[in-house]
CSV table of C-alpha atoms and ligand atoms in Angstrom, one decimal:
chain,number,residue,atom,x,y,z
J,1,UNK,CA,-10.4,7.9,-26.6
J,2,UNK,CA,-12.7,5.6,-28.6
J,3,UNK,CA,-15.8,4.0,-27.2
J,4,UNK,CA,-15.8,0.8,-29.1
J,5,UNK,CA,-17.6,-1.9,-27.2
J,6,UNK,CA,-14.5,-4.0,-27.6
J,7,UNK,CA,-11.3,-3.1,-25.9
J,8,UNK,CA,-8.0,-3.2,-27.8
J,9,UNK,CA,-5.4,-3.3,-25.0
J,10,UNK,CA,-2.5,-2.2,-27.2
J,11,UNK,CA,-4.2,0.9,-28.6
J,12,UNK,CA,-5.7,1.8,-25.2
J,13,UNK,CA,-2.2,1.7,-23.7
J,14,UNK,CA,-0.6,3.6,-26.6
J,15,UNK,CA,-3.1,6.4,-26.0
J,16,UNK,CA,-2.6,6.3,-22.2
J,17,UNK,CA,1.1,6.6,-22.6
J,18,UNK,CA,0.9,9.5,-25.0
J,19,UNK,CA,-1.4,11.3,-22.6
J,20,UNK,CA,0.6,10.5,-19.5
J,21,UNK,CA,4.2,10.8,-20.5
J,22,UNK,CA,7.2,9.8,-18.4
J,23,UNK,CA,5.0,8.0,-15.8
J,24,UNK,CA,6.2,4.3,-16.2
J,25,UNK,CA,4.8,3.1,-12.8
J,26,UNK,CA,1.3,4.5,-13.7
J,27,UNK,CA,1.5,2.8,-17.1
J,28,UNK,CA,2.5,-0.5,-15.4
J,29,UNK,CA,-0.4,-0.4,-12.9
J,30,UNK,CA,-3.0,0.4,-15.6
J,31,UNK,CA,-1.7,-2.2,-18.0
J,32,UNK,CA,-2.0,-4.9,-15.4
J,33,UNK,CA,-5.6,-4.0,-14.7
J,34,UNK,CA,-6.6,-3.6,-18.3
J,35,UNK,CA,-5.2,-7.0,-19.2
J,36,UNK,CA,-7.2,-8.6,-16.3
J,37,UNK,CA,-10.3,-6.7,-17.4
J,38,UNK,CA,-10.2,-7.1,-21.2
J,39,UNK,CA,-12.3,-10.3,-21.4
J,40,UNK,CA,-14.7,-9.3,-18.7
J,41,UNK,CA,-15.3,-5.9,-20.4
J,42,UNK,CA,-15.9,-7.6,-23.8
J,43,UNK,CA,-18.4,-9.9,-22.1
J,44,UNK,CA,-20.1,-7.0,-20.4
J,45,UNK,CA,-20.3,-4.2,-23.0
J,46,UNK,CA,-22.2,-1.8,-20.7
J,47,UNK,CA,-18.9,-0.7,-19.2
J,48,UNK,CA,-17.3,0.2,-22.5
J,49,UNK,CA,-20.5,1.9,-23.7
J,50,UNK,CA,-20.4,4.1,-20.6
J,51,UNK,CA,-16.7,4.9,-21.2
J,52,UNK,CA,-15.8,3.6,-17.7
J,53,UNK,CA,-12.2,2.5,-18.6
J,54,UNK,CA,-11.4,5.9,-20.2
J,55,UNK,CA,-12.8,7.7,-17.1
J,56,UNK,CA,-11.3,5.4,-14.4
J,57,UNK,CA,-7.7,6.1,-15.6
J,58,UNK,CA,-8.3,9.9,-15.4
J,59,UNK,CA,-7.9,11.4,-12.0
J,60,UNK,CA,-10.9,13.5,-10.9
J,61,UNK,CA,-8.5,16.1,-9.6
J,62,UNK,CA,-4.7,16.5,-9.3
J,63,UNK,CA,-3.4,19.0,-6.9
J,64,UNK,CA,0.3,20.1,-7.0
J,65,UNK,CA,1.8,22.6,-4.7
J,66,UNK,CA,4.9,24.3,-3.3
J,67,UNK,CA,6.1,23.5,0.2
J,68,UNK,CA,8.5,26.0,1.6
J,69,UNK,CA,10.1,25.3,5.0
J,70,UNK,CA,13.1,26.4,7.1
J,71,UNK,CA,15.7,23.9,8.2
J,72,UNK,CA,17.4,24.1,11.6
J,73,UNK,CA,20.1,26.4,10.3
J,74,UNK,CA,17.5,28.8,8.9
J,75,UNK,CA,18.0,27.9,5.3
J,76,UNK,CA,15.0,28.2,3.0
J,77,UNK,CA,14.1,24.7,1.5
J,78,UNK,CA,11.4,23.9,-1.0
J,79,UNK,CA,9.7,20.6,-1.9
J,80,UNK,CA,6.9,19.7,-4.1
J,81,UNK,CA,3.6,18.4,-2.7
J,82,UNK,CA,0.8,16.4,-4.4
J,83,UNK,CA,-2.6,15.0,-3.8
J,84,UNK,CA,-4.2,12.9,-6.4
J,85,UNK,CA,-8.0,12.7,-6.0
J,86,UNK,CA,-8.5,9.7,-8.2
J,87,UNK,CA,-12.1,8.4,-7.8
J,88,UNK,CA,-15.0,9.2,-5.4
J,89,UNK,CA,-17.7,7.0,-6.9
J,90,UNK,CA,-18.1,4.9,-3.7
J,91,UNK,CA,-16.9,7.3,-1.0
J,92,UNK,CA,-14.6,10.1,-0.1
J,93,UNK,CA,-11.1,9.9,-1.5
J,94,UNK,CA,-9.0,7.8,0.8
J,95,UNK,CA,-5.3,6.8,0.7
J,96,UNK,CA,-1.9,7.5,2.2
J,97,UNK,CA,0.7,10.2,1.9
J,98,UNK,CA,4.3,9.2,0.9
J,99,UNK,CA,7.3,11.3,1.8
J,100,UNK,CA,10.3,10.0,-0.2
J,101,UNK,CA,12.8,11.6,-2.5
J,102,UNK,CA,11.6,9.4,-5.4
J,103,UNK,CA,8.0,10.7,-5.2
J,104,UNK,CA,6.7,12.2,-8.4
J,105,UNK,CA,3.4,12.6,-10.2
J,106,UNK,CA,3.6,9.2,-12.0
J,107,UNK,CA,4.3,7.2,-8.8
J,108,UNK,CA,1.5,8.9,-6.9
J,109,UNK,CA,-0.9,8.3,-9.9
J,110,UNK,CA,0.0,4.6,-9.8
J,111,UNK,CA,-0.6,4.4,-6.1
J,112,UNK,CA,-3.9,6.4,-6.4
J,113,UNK,CA,-5.1,4.1,-9.2
J,114,UNK,CA,-4.3,1.0,-7.2
J,115,UNK,CA,-6.1,2.5,-4.2
J,116,UNK,CA,-9.4,2.8,-6.0
J,117,UNK,CA,-9.6,-1.0,-6.6
J,118,UNK,CA,-8.1,-1.8,-3.2
J,119,UNK,CA,-10.6,0.4,-1.3
J,120,UNK,CA,-13.5,-1.1,-3.3
J,121,UNK,CA,-12.3,-4.6,-2.3
J,122,UNK,CA,-12.4,-3.7,1.4
J,123,UNK,CA,-16.3,-3.6,1.2
J,124,UNK,CA,-16.1,-0.2,3.0
J,125,UNK,CA,-17.4,3.1,1.4
J,126,UNK,CA,-14.0,4.7,0.4
J,127,UNK,CA,-13.0,6.3,-2.9
J,128,UNK,CA,-9.3,6.3,-3.9
J,129,UNK,CA,-6.6,8.9,-3.5
J,130,UNK,CA,-2.9,9.3,-2.8
J,131,UNK,CA,-0.5,12.1,-2.0
J,132,UNK,CA,2.9,13.1,-0.7
J,133,UNK,CA,6.1,14.9,-1.4
J,134,UNK,CA,9.6,14.4,-2.6
J,135,UNK,CA,10.7,15.5,0.9
J,136,UNK,CA,13.3,13.1,2.4
J,137,UNK,CA,12.7,12.6,6.1
J,138,UNK,CA,16.0,10.7,6.5
J,139,UNK,CA,18.6,12.7,8.5
J,140,UNK,CA,16.1,15.4,9.4
J,141,UNK,CA,15.5,16.4,13.0
J,142,UNK,CA,12.0,16.2,14.6
J,143,UNK,CA,11.7,20.0,14.4
J,144,UNK,CA,12.5,20.0,10.7
J,145,UNK,CA,10.0,17.2,10.0
J,146,UNK,CA,7.4,19.2,12.1
J,147,UNK,CA,8.0,22.4,10.1
J,148,UNK,CA,7.8,20.6,6.9
J,149,UNK,CA,4.5,18.9,7.9
J,150,UNK,CA,3.0,22.2,9.0
J,151,UNK,CA,3.9,23.8,5.7
J,152,UNK,CA,2.5,20.8,3.8
J,153,UNK,CA,-0.8,20.9,5.7
J,154,UNK,CA,-1.0,24.7,5.3
J,155,UNK,CA,-1.8,24.0,1.6
J,156,UNK,CA,-3.4,20.5,1.8
J,157,UNK,CA,-6.0,21.5,4.5
J,158,UNK,CA,-8.2,23.3,1.9
J,159,UNK,CA,-8.6,20.2,-0.2
J,160,UNK,CA,-9.4,17.6,2.5
J,161,UNK,CA,-12.2,16.9,5.0
J,162,UNK,CA,-13.9,14.0,6.7
J,163,UNK,CA,-16.5,13.7,3.9
J,164,UNK,CA,-14.2,14.8,1.1
J,165,UNK,CA,-10.7,13.3,1.3
J,166,UNK,CA,-9.0,11.5,4.2
J,167,UNK,CA,-5.3,11.0,3.9
J,168,UNK,CA,-3.2,8.6,6.0
J,169,UNK,CA,0.4,7.3,6.2
J,170,UNK,CA,2.6,5.5,3.7
J,171,UNK,CA,6.4,5.3,3.2
J,172,UNK,CA,8.0,8.0,5.3
J,173,UNK,CA,4.7,9.0,7.0
J,174,UNK,CA,4.0,7.3,10.3
J,175,UNK,CA,2.6,8.3,13.7
J,176,UNK,CA,5.0,11.2,14.2
J,177,UNK,CA,4.1,12.9,10.8
J,178,UNK,CA,0.4,12.2,11.2
J,179,UNK,CA,0.5,14.0,14.6
J,180,UNK,CA,2.2,17.1,13.2
J,181,UNK,CA,-0.2,17.2,10.2
J,182,UNK,CA,-3.3,16.8,12.3
J,183,UNK,CA,-2.1,19.5,14.8
J,184,UNK,CA,-1.7,22.0,11.9
J,185,UNK,CA,-5.0,21.1,10.3
J,186,UNK,CA,-6.8,21.7,13.7
J,187,UNK,CA,-5.1,25.1,14.1
J,188,UNK,CA,-6.1,26.3,10.6
J,189,UNK,CA,-9.6,24.8,10.4
J,190,UNK,CA,-10.5,25.3,14.1
J,191,UNK,CA,-12.2,21.9,14.2
J,192,UNK,CA,-11.4,18.5,15.6
J,193,UNK,CA,-12.5,16.1,12.9
J,194,UNK,CA,-11.4,12.8,11.4
J,195,UNK,CA,-9.5,14.3,8.5
J,196,UNK,CA,-6.6,11.8,8.8
J,197,UNK,CA,-6.3,8.2,9.8
J,198,UNK,CA,-3.5,6.6,11.7
J,199,UNK,CA,-4.0,9.1,14.5
J,200,UNK,CA,-2.7,8.5,18.0
J,201,UNK,CA,-4.9,6.5,20.3
J,202,UNK,CA,-5.7,9.4,22.6
J,203,UNK,CA,-6.7,11.7,19.9
J,204,UNK,CA,-9.1,9.8,17.6
J,205,UNK,CA,-7.0,6.9,16.4
J,206,UNK,CA,-8.0,3.3,16.2
J,207,UNK,CA,-6.5,0.4,17.9
J,208,UNK,CA,-4.8,-2.0,15.4
J,209,UNK,CA,-4.3,0.6,12.7
J,210,UNK,CA,-0.5,0.5,13.0
J,211,UNK,CA,-0.6,-3.3,12.9
J,212,UNK,CA,-3.3,-3.6,10.2
J,213,UNK,CA,-1.4,-3.7,6.9
J,214,UNK,CA,1.1,-6.3,8.1
J,215,UNK,CA,-1.4,-8.4,10.0
J,216,UNK,CA,-3.9,-8.2,7.1
J,217,UNK,CA,-1.3,-9.4,4.6
J,218,UNK,CA,-0.5,-12.4,6.9
J,219,UNK,CA,-4.3,-13.1,7.2
J,220,UNK,CA,-4.6,-13.0,3.5
J,221,UNK,CA,-1.7,-15.3,2.9
J,222,UNK,CA,-3.1,-17.6,5.6
J,223,UNK,CA,-6.4,-17.8,3.6
J,224,UNK,CA,-4.5,-18.6,0.4
J,225,UNK,CA,-2.4,-21.3,2.1
J,226,UNK,CA,-5.6,-22.8,3.6
J,227,UNK,CA,-6.9,-23.5,0.1
J,228,UNK,CA,-4.0,-25.9,-0.2
J,229,UNK,CA,-4.5,-27.3,3.3
J,230,UNK,CA,-1.3,-25.5,4.4
J,231,UNK,CA,-0.4,-22.9,7.0
J,232,UNK,CA,2.4,-20.7,8.3
J,233,UNK,CA,3.4,-23.2,11.0
J,234,UNK,CA,7.0,-24.2,10.5
J,235,UNK,CA,7.5,-22.1,7.4
J,236,UNK,CA,10.5,-20.0,6.6
J,237,UNK,CA,9.5,-16.6,5.6
J,238,UNK,CA,11.4,-13.8,3.6
J,239,UNK,CA,10.3,-10.3,4.5
J,240,UNK,CA,11.6,-7.1,2.8
J,241,UNK,CA,11.5,-3.6,4.4
J,242,UNK,CA,11.8,-2.9,8.1
J,243,UNK,CA,9.2,-0.2,8.4
J,244,UNK,CA,5.6,-0.2,9.5
J,245,UNK,CA,4.3,-3.0,7.3
J,246,UNK,CA,7.4,-5.2,7.7
J,247,UNK,CA,7.4,-5.0,11.5
J,248,UNK,CA,3.8,-6.1,12.0
J,249,UNK,CA,4.1,-8.7,9.3
J,250,UNK,CA,6.9,-10.3,11.4
J,251,UNK,CA,4.9,-10.0,14.6
J,252,UNK,CA,2.0,-11.9,13.1
J,253,UNK,CA,4.1,-14.6,11.4
J,254,UNK,CA,5.8,-15.3,14.8
J,255,UNK,CA,2.3,-15.6,16.3
J,256,UNK,CA,1.4,-18.2,13.6
J,257,UNK,CA,4.6,-20.1,14.3
J,258,UNK,CA,6.5,-19.2,11.1
J,259,UNK,CA,10.1,-18.1,11.1
J,260,UNK,CA,11.1,-14.8,9.5
J,261,UNK,CA,14.8,-14.8,8.4
J,262,UNK,CA,15.2,-11.6,6.5
J,263,UNK,CA,14.5,-7.8,6.8
J,264,UNK,CA,15.8,-5.0,4.6
J,265,UNK,CA,16.0,-1.3,4.0
J,266,UNK,CA,17.3,0.8,1.1
J,267,UNK,CA,20.9,0.0,2.1
J,268,UNK,CA,20.6,-3.8,2.0
J,269,UNK,CA,19.2,-6.8,3.8
J,270,UNK,CA,20.0,-9.0,6.9
J,271,UNK,CA,19.8,-12.8,7.0
J,272,UNK,CA,19.2,-14.4,10.4
J,273,UNK,CA,18.9,-18.1,10.0
J,274,UNK,CA,17.8,-18.6,13.6
J,275,UNK,CA,14.8,-16.4,12.9
J,276,UNK,CA,13.7,-13.0,14.2
J,277,UNK,CA,12.0,-13.6,17.5
J,278,UNK,CA,9.9,-11.3,19.6
J,279,UNK,CA,12.8,-9.8,21.4
J,280,UNK,CA,14.8,-9.1,18.2
J,281,UNK,CA,11.6,-7.6,16.7
J,282,UNK,CA,11.2,-5.3,19.6
J,283,UNK,CA,14.8,-4.2,19.1
J,284,UNK,CA,14.1,-3.5,15.4
J,285,UNK,CA,11.1,-1.4,16.3
J,286,UNK,CA,13.1,0.7,18.6
J,287,UNK,CA,15.9,1.0,16.0
J,288,UNK,CA,13.6,2.0,13.2
J,289,UNK,CA,10.8,3.9,14.9
J,290,UNK,CA,12.7,5.8,17.6
J,291,UNK,CA,16.5,5.8,16.9
J,292,UNK,CA,15.7,5.9,13.1
J,293,UNK,CA,18.9,3.8,12.4
J,294,UNK,CA,19.8,1.4,9.6
J,295,UNK,CA,19.0,-2.4,9.4
J,296,UNK,CA,22.8,-3.1,9.1
J,297,UNK,CA,23.0,-2.4,12.8
J,298,UNK,CA,20.9,-5.6,13.4
J,299,UNK,CA,23.7,-7.6,11.8
J,300,UNK,CA,26.3,-6.1,14.1
J,301,UNK,CA,24.0,-6.6,17.2
J,302,UNK,CA,23.1,-10.2,16.5
J,303,UNK,CA,26.2,-11.4,14.6
J,304,UNK,CA,24.4,-12.3,11.3
J,305,UNK,CA,25.2,-11.4,7.8
J,306,UNK,CA,24.3,-8.1,6.1
J,307,UNK,CA,24.3,-7.9,2.3
J,308,UNK,CA,24.9,-4.4,1.3
J,309,UNK,CA,22.7,-3.2,-1.6
J,310,UNK,CA,21.0,-6.6,-1.8
J,311,UNK,CA,17.4,-7.8,-1.6
J,312,UNK,CA,16.3,-10.9,0.3
J,313,UNK,CA,15.0,-13.0,-2.7
J,314,UNK,CA,18.1,-15.1,-3.1
J,315,UNK,CA,17.7,-16.7,0.3
J,316,UNK,CA,15.8,-20.0,0.7
J,317,UNK,CA,12.2,-19.5,2.0
J,318,UNK,CA,8.7,-21.0,1.7
J,319,UNK,CA,6.9,-17.8,1.7
J,320,UNK,CA,7.8,-14.2,0.5
J,321,UNK,CA,6.1,-11.2,1.9
J,322,UNK,CA,7.6,-8.1,0.1
J,323,UNK,CA,6.9,-5.1,2.3
J,324,UNK,CA,9.3,-2.3,1.2
J,325,UNK,CA,8.5,-0.6,-2.2
J,326,UNK,CA,7.4,-1.0,-5.9
J,327,UNK,CA,9.3,-3.2,-8.3
J,328,UNK,CA,11.5,-4.8,-5.7
J,329,UNK,CA,11.0,-8.3,-7.1
J,330,UNK,CA,12.1,-8.7,-10.7
J,331,UNK,CA,11.8,-11.7,-13.0
J,332,UNK,CA,15.1,-13.2,-12.0
J,333,UNK,CA,14.2,-12.9,-8.3
J,334,UNK,CA,10.9,-14.6,-8.9
J,335,UNK,CA,12.6,-17.5,-10.8
J,336,UNK,CA,15.1,-17.8,-7.9
J,337,UNK,CA,12.3,-17.8,-5.3
J,338,UNK,CA,10.4,-20.5,-7.1
J,339,UNK,CA,13.6,-22.6,-7.7
J,340,UNK,CA,14.3,-22.4,-3.9
J,341,UNK,CA,10.8,-23.8,-3.1
J,342,UNK,CA,8.8,-20.7,-2.5
J,343,UNK,CA,5.1,-21.6,-2.6
J,344,UNK,CA,3.5,-18.2,-1.8
J,345,UNK,CA,4.2,-14.5,-2.5
J,346,UNK,CA,1.8,-12.1,-0.8
J,347,UNK,CA,2.4,-8.4,-1.2
J,348,UNK,CA,2.5,-6.1,1.8
J,349,UNK,CA,3.9,-3.3,-0.4
J,350,UNK,CA,2.2,-1.7,-3.4
J,351,UNK,CA,3.2,-3.3,-6.7
J,352,UNK,CA,6.4,-4.8,-5.4
J,353,UNK,CA,6.6,-7.4,-8.3
J,354,UNK,CA,7.3,-6.4,-11.9
J,355,UNK,CA,5.0,-7.7,-14.6
J,356,UNK,CA,7.6,-10.3,-15.6
J,357,UNK,CA,7.9,-11.5,-12.0
J,358,UNK,CA,4.1,-11.9,-11.8
J,359,UNK,CA,4.2,-13.9,-15.0
J,360,UNK,CA,6.6,-16.3,-13.3
J,361,UNK,CA,4.3,-16.8,-10.3
J,362,UNK,CA,1.3,-17.4,-12.5
J,363,UNK,CA,3.1,-19.7,-14.9
J,364,UNK,CA,4.5,-21.8,-12.0
J,365,UNK,CA,1.1,-21.7,-10.3
J,366,UNK,CA,2.3,-20.6,-6.9
J,367,UNK,CA,0.0,-18.7,-4.6
J,368,UNK,CA,0.2,-15.0,-5.5
J,369,UNK,CA,-1.6,-12.3,-3.5
J,370,UNK,CA,-1.4,-9.0,-5.3
J,371,UNK,CA,-0.9,-5.9,-3.2
J,372,UNK,CA,-4.3,-4.3,-3.8
J,373,UNK,CA,-5.9,-7.4,-2.2
J,374,UNK,CA,-3.3,-8.5,0.2
J,375,UNK,CA,-2.3,-5.2,1.8
J,376,UNK,CA,-5.8,-3.8,1.9
J,377,UNK,CA,-6.0,-4.4,5.7
J,378,UNK,CA,-4.3,-1.1,6.4
J,379,UNK,CA,-6.8,1.1,4.6
J,380,UNK,CA,-9.6,-1.2,5.8
J,381,UNK,CA,-8.8,-0.3,9.4
J,382,UNK,CA,-8.5,3.3,8.3
J,383,UNK,CA,-12.1,2.9,7.2
J,384,UNK,CA,-12.9,1.5,10.6
J,385,UNK,CA,-11.1,4.5,12.2
J,386,UNK,CA,-13.4,6.8,10.2
J,387,UNK,CA,-16.5,4.9,11.4
J,388,UNK,CA,-15.3,5.2,15.1
J,389,UNK,CA,-14.7,8.9,14.6
J,390,UNK,CA,-18.1,9.4,13.2
J,391,UNK,CA,-19.7,7.6,16.1
J,392,UNK,CA,-17.3,9.3,18.6
J,393,UNK,CA,-16.7,5.9,20.0
J,394,UNK,CA,-13.6,3.6,20.2
J,395,UNK,CA,-13.7,-0.2,19.7
J,396,UNK,CA,-11.5,-2.7,21.5
J,397,UNK,CA,-8.5,-4.3,20.0
J,398,UNK,CA,-10.4,-7.6,19.7
J,399,UNK,CA,-13.3,-5.9,18.0
J,400,UNK,CA,-11.1,-4.2,15.4
J,401,UNK,CA,-8.9,-7.2,14.8
J,402,UNK,CA,-12.0,-9.4,14.4
J,403,UNK,CA,-13.4,-7.0,11.7
J,404,UNK,CA,-10.0,-6.9,10.0
J,405,UNK,CA,-10.0,-10.7,9.8
J,406,UNK,CA,-13.5,-10.8,8.4
J,407,UNK,CA,-12.6,-8.2,5.8
J,408,UNK,CA,-9.5,-10.1,4.7
J,409,UNK,CA,-11.5,-13.3,4.3
J,410,UNK,CA,-14.1,-11.4,2.3
J,411,UNK,CA,-11.4,-10.0,0.0
J,412,UNK,CA,-10.0,-13.5,-0.5
J,413,UNK,CA,-13.5,-14.8,-1.4
J,414,UNK,CA,-14.0,-11.9,-3.9
J,415,UNK,CA,-10.6,-12.9,-5.5
J,416,UNK,CA,-11.8,-16.4,-5.9
J,417,UNK,CA,-15.2,-15.4,-7.2
J,418,UNK,CA,-13.7,-13.3,-10.0
J,419,UNK,CA,-10.4,-15.1,-10.4
J,420,UNK,CA,-11.2,-18.8,-10.5
J,421,UNK,CA,-10.4,-20.2,-14.0
J,422,UNK,CA,-12.2,-23.2,-15.7
J,423,UNK,CA,-9.3,-25.5,-14.7
J,424,UNK,CA,-9.7,-24.6,-11.0
J,425,UNK,CA,-6.6,-22.4,-10.8
J,426,UNK,CA,-7.2,-19.1,-8.9
J,427,UNK,CA,-5.6,-16.1,-10.5
J,428,UNK,CA,-5.8,-13.7,-7.5
J,429,UNK,CA,-4.5,-10.8,-9.7
J,430,UNK,CA,-7.4,-11.1,-12.1
J,431,UNK,CA,-9.8,-11.7,-9.2
J,432,UNK,CA,-8.7,-8.5,-7.4
J,433,UNK,CA,-8.7,-6.4,-10.5
J,434,UNK,CA,-12.2,-7.5,-11.7
J,435,UNK,CA,-13.7,-7.7,-8.2
J,436,UNK,CA,-12.4,-4.2,-7.3
J,437,UNK,CA,-13.6,-2.8,-10.6
J,438,UNK,CA,-17.2,-3.9,-10.7
J,439,UNK,CA,-18.4,-2.0,-7.6
J,440,UNK,CA,-16.7,1.3,-8.7
J,441,UNK,CA,-17.8,0.9,-12.3
J,442,UNK,CA,-21.4,0.2,-11.4
J,443,UNK,CA,-21.5,3.2,-9.1
J,444,UNK,CA,-20.1,5.4,-11.9
J,445,UNK,CA,-22.8,4.2,-14.3
J,446,UNK,CA,-25.5,5.0,-11.7
J,447,UNK,CA,-24.1,8.5,-11.1
J,448,UNK,CA,-24.1,9.4,-14.8
J,449,UNK,CA,-21.5,11.5,-16.6
J,450,UNK,CA,-19.2,12.1,-13.6
E,1,NDP,P1,7.9,2.8,6.0
E,1,NDP,O1,8.4,4.1,5.6
E,1,NDP,O2,7.5,2.5,7.4
E,1,NDP,O3,9.0,1.6,5.6
E,1,NDP,C1,9.4,1.5,4.3
E,1,NDP,C2,10.5,0.5,4.3
E,1,NDP,O4,10.8,0.1,3.0
E,1,NDP,C3,11.8,0.9,4.9
E,1,NDP,O5,12.5,-0.2,5.5
E,1,NDP,C4,12.5,1.5,3.7
E,1,NDP,O6,13.9,1.6,3.9
E,1,NDP,C5,12.2,0.6,2.6
E,1,NDP,N1,12.2,1.3,1.4
E,1,NDP,C6,11.5,2.4,1.0
E,1,NDP,N2,11.8,2.8,-0.2
E,1,NDP,C7,12.7,1.9,-0.7
E,1,NDP,C8,13.4,1.8,-1.9
E,1,NDP,N3,13.2,2.6,-2.9
E,1,NDP,N4,14.3,0.7,-2.0
E,1,NDP,C9,14.5,-0.2,-1.0
E,1,NDP,N5,13.8,-0.1,0.2
E,1,NDP,C10,13.0,0.9,0.4
E,1,NDP,O7,6.7,2.5,5.0
E,1,NDP,P2,5.5,1.3,5.1
E,1,NDP,O8,6.0,0.2,5.8
E,1,NDP,O9,4.3,2.0,5.6
E,1,NDP,O10,5.3,1.0,3.6
E,1,NDP,C11,6.0,-0.1,2.9
E,1,NDP,C12,5.2,-0.5,1.7
E,1,NDP,O11,3.9,-0.9,2.1
E,1,NDP,C13,5.0,0.6,0.6
E,1,NDP,O12,5.0,0.0,-0.7
E,1,NDP,C14,3.6,1.2,0.9
E,1,NDP,O13,3.0,1.8,-0.2
E,1,NDP,C15,2.9,-0.1,1.3
E,1,NDP,N6,1.7,0.0,2.1
E,1,NDP,C16,1.7,0.7,3.3
E,1,NDP,C17,0.5,0.7,4.0
E,1,NDP,C18,0.5,1.4,5.4
E,1,NDP,O14,-0.6,1.3,6.0
E,1,NDP,N7,1.6,2.0,5.9
E,1,NDP,C19,-0.7,0.2,3.6
E,1,NDP,C20,-0.6,-0.6,2.3
E,1,NDP,C21,0.6,-0.6,1.6
E,1,NDP,P3,14.6,3.0,4.2
E,1,NDP,O15,14.3,3.2,5.7
E,1,NDP,O16,16.1,2.8,4.0
E,1,NDP,O17,14.0,4.0,3.3
E,2,2IT,O1,-1.4,2.0,0.4
E,2,2IT,C1,-2.2,2.1,1.3
E,2,2IT,O2,-3.3,1.4,1.3
E,2,2IT,C2,-1.9,2.9,2.4
E,2,2IT,N1,-0.8,3.6,2.5
E,2,2IT,C3,-2.9,3.1,3.5
E,2,2IT,C4,-4.0,4.1,3.1
E,2,2IT,C5,-4.9,4.5,4.2
E,2,2IT,O3,-5.7,5.4,3.9
E,2,2IT,O4,-4.9,4.0,5.3
């Protein structure tokens, strides 16, 4: 690639696409960042002179491997495993593992790329990485999931370490999977170290880690609302997903006296106009985390509507907190949200809004918290889990939650610092992209040709 001091976004993207073919999500994530950075880079030519942009879109290392495992009937199955070690300028690679049939190289590269900026925003010393497999945990028994996790770790263990690369959970990887992965690492390496986060509380985990992404997103949205003198109190909230992030989002919204009326999974969404209260949430947690059932069962249990194959964005709500997956809000959804009076979209999921949807939020000047800022609470508490592991100490719930709140406030301030426009409008997307970039880019310059 060229090293002109001035960036031409179109030619940069054309080259990136030619080099990384058939990876549309990776192109999308990079394009958003490059658009945010263009003016900043032109004003600060040292970054282009040092080739930072060309380097930051290139993974330091990509690992791809075979995962053979036996199902309960004794059939030989094979899946593909990945770990993208994207950037270690400010700390060991850090980021989740996703087990989902849609997983491929491009999706994990987009997630690893986002993670670099997100981790930088947390203020903690963590580089960026992501990994996973196209394994589908749905319909598998606990024993099958265990054998799969053991096979996955049998290869992954040689690439990770507490000062090298520290994976965690993401879609399809929760407490159960982290347990099986950790157990296998310990057997192979013969050492008990913090090579994963999201561990169980009795074996090196941190309090608040399961809650952290959902809580953090609500804290971030709370900060955005406060800039308008507003709050969650009395607001109707649309949440998508019904997994880890969605569940603790609902818990925190209830605490702040908002009313969540939707949840979803890949089969459709439920609409509960009375609101999901603590008791119903507990039922959802049991349904999803233990029985591993479908959200449609909520509609049967509580006599509300279930919209098969639908997403919640057509319902009336003041605040939307997408917490399922990428590209789940498209332009038309965004227009409908705004038309129905939505004043704030804050992303618990990674890249849940398409570029056209984001354009709608910005044009209509609603509060928009991009995932790499708004959902950074999860990895931030992972960082705090690493700190506790290093000290061989455990902090109380209150201590971790307090630190999480401070971190989310800091991220919000960083977004304002880098995203406030001359007319006073805060573009949180630009703020997060530039704010996340600067620390990593400066570290790369200091470290030379790495
Ligand atoms: P879970 O596996 O716990 O839950 C995922 C939820 O999203 C499920 O309800 C799932 O439905 C739904 N979902 C997944 N894929 C799709 C799809 N293709 N279409 C529609 N619905 C889908 O994952 P998490 O809650 O951990 O993750 C949710 C999002 O938050 C992801 O974008 C993840 O990257 C992001 N995130 C997670 C963090 C964490 O700490 N866990 C941290 C930061 C971001 P179903 O059960 O039917 O598959
Ligand atoms: O997308 C994310 O930030 C995560 N899945 C959490 C990563 C982590 O290392 O806790």
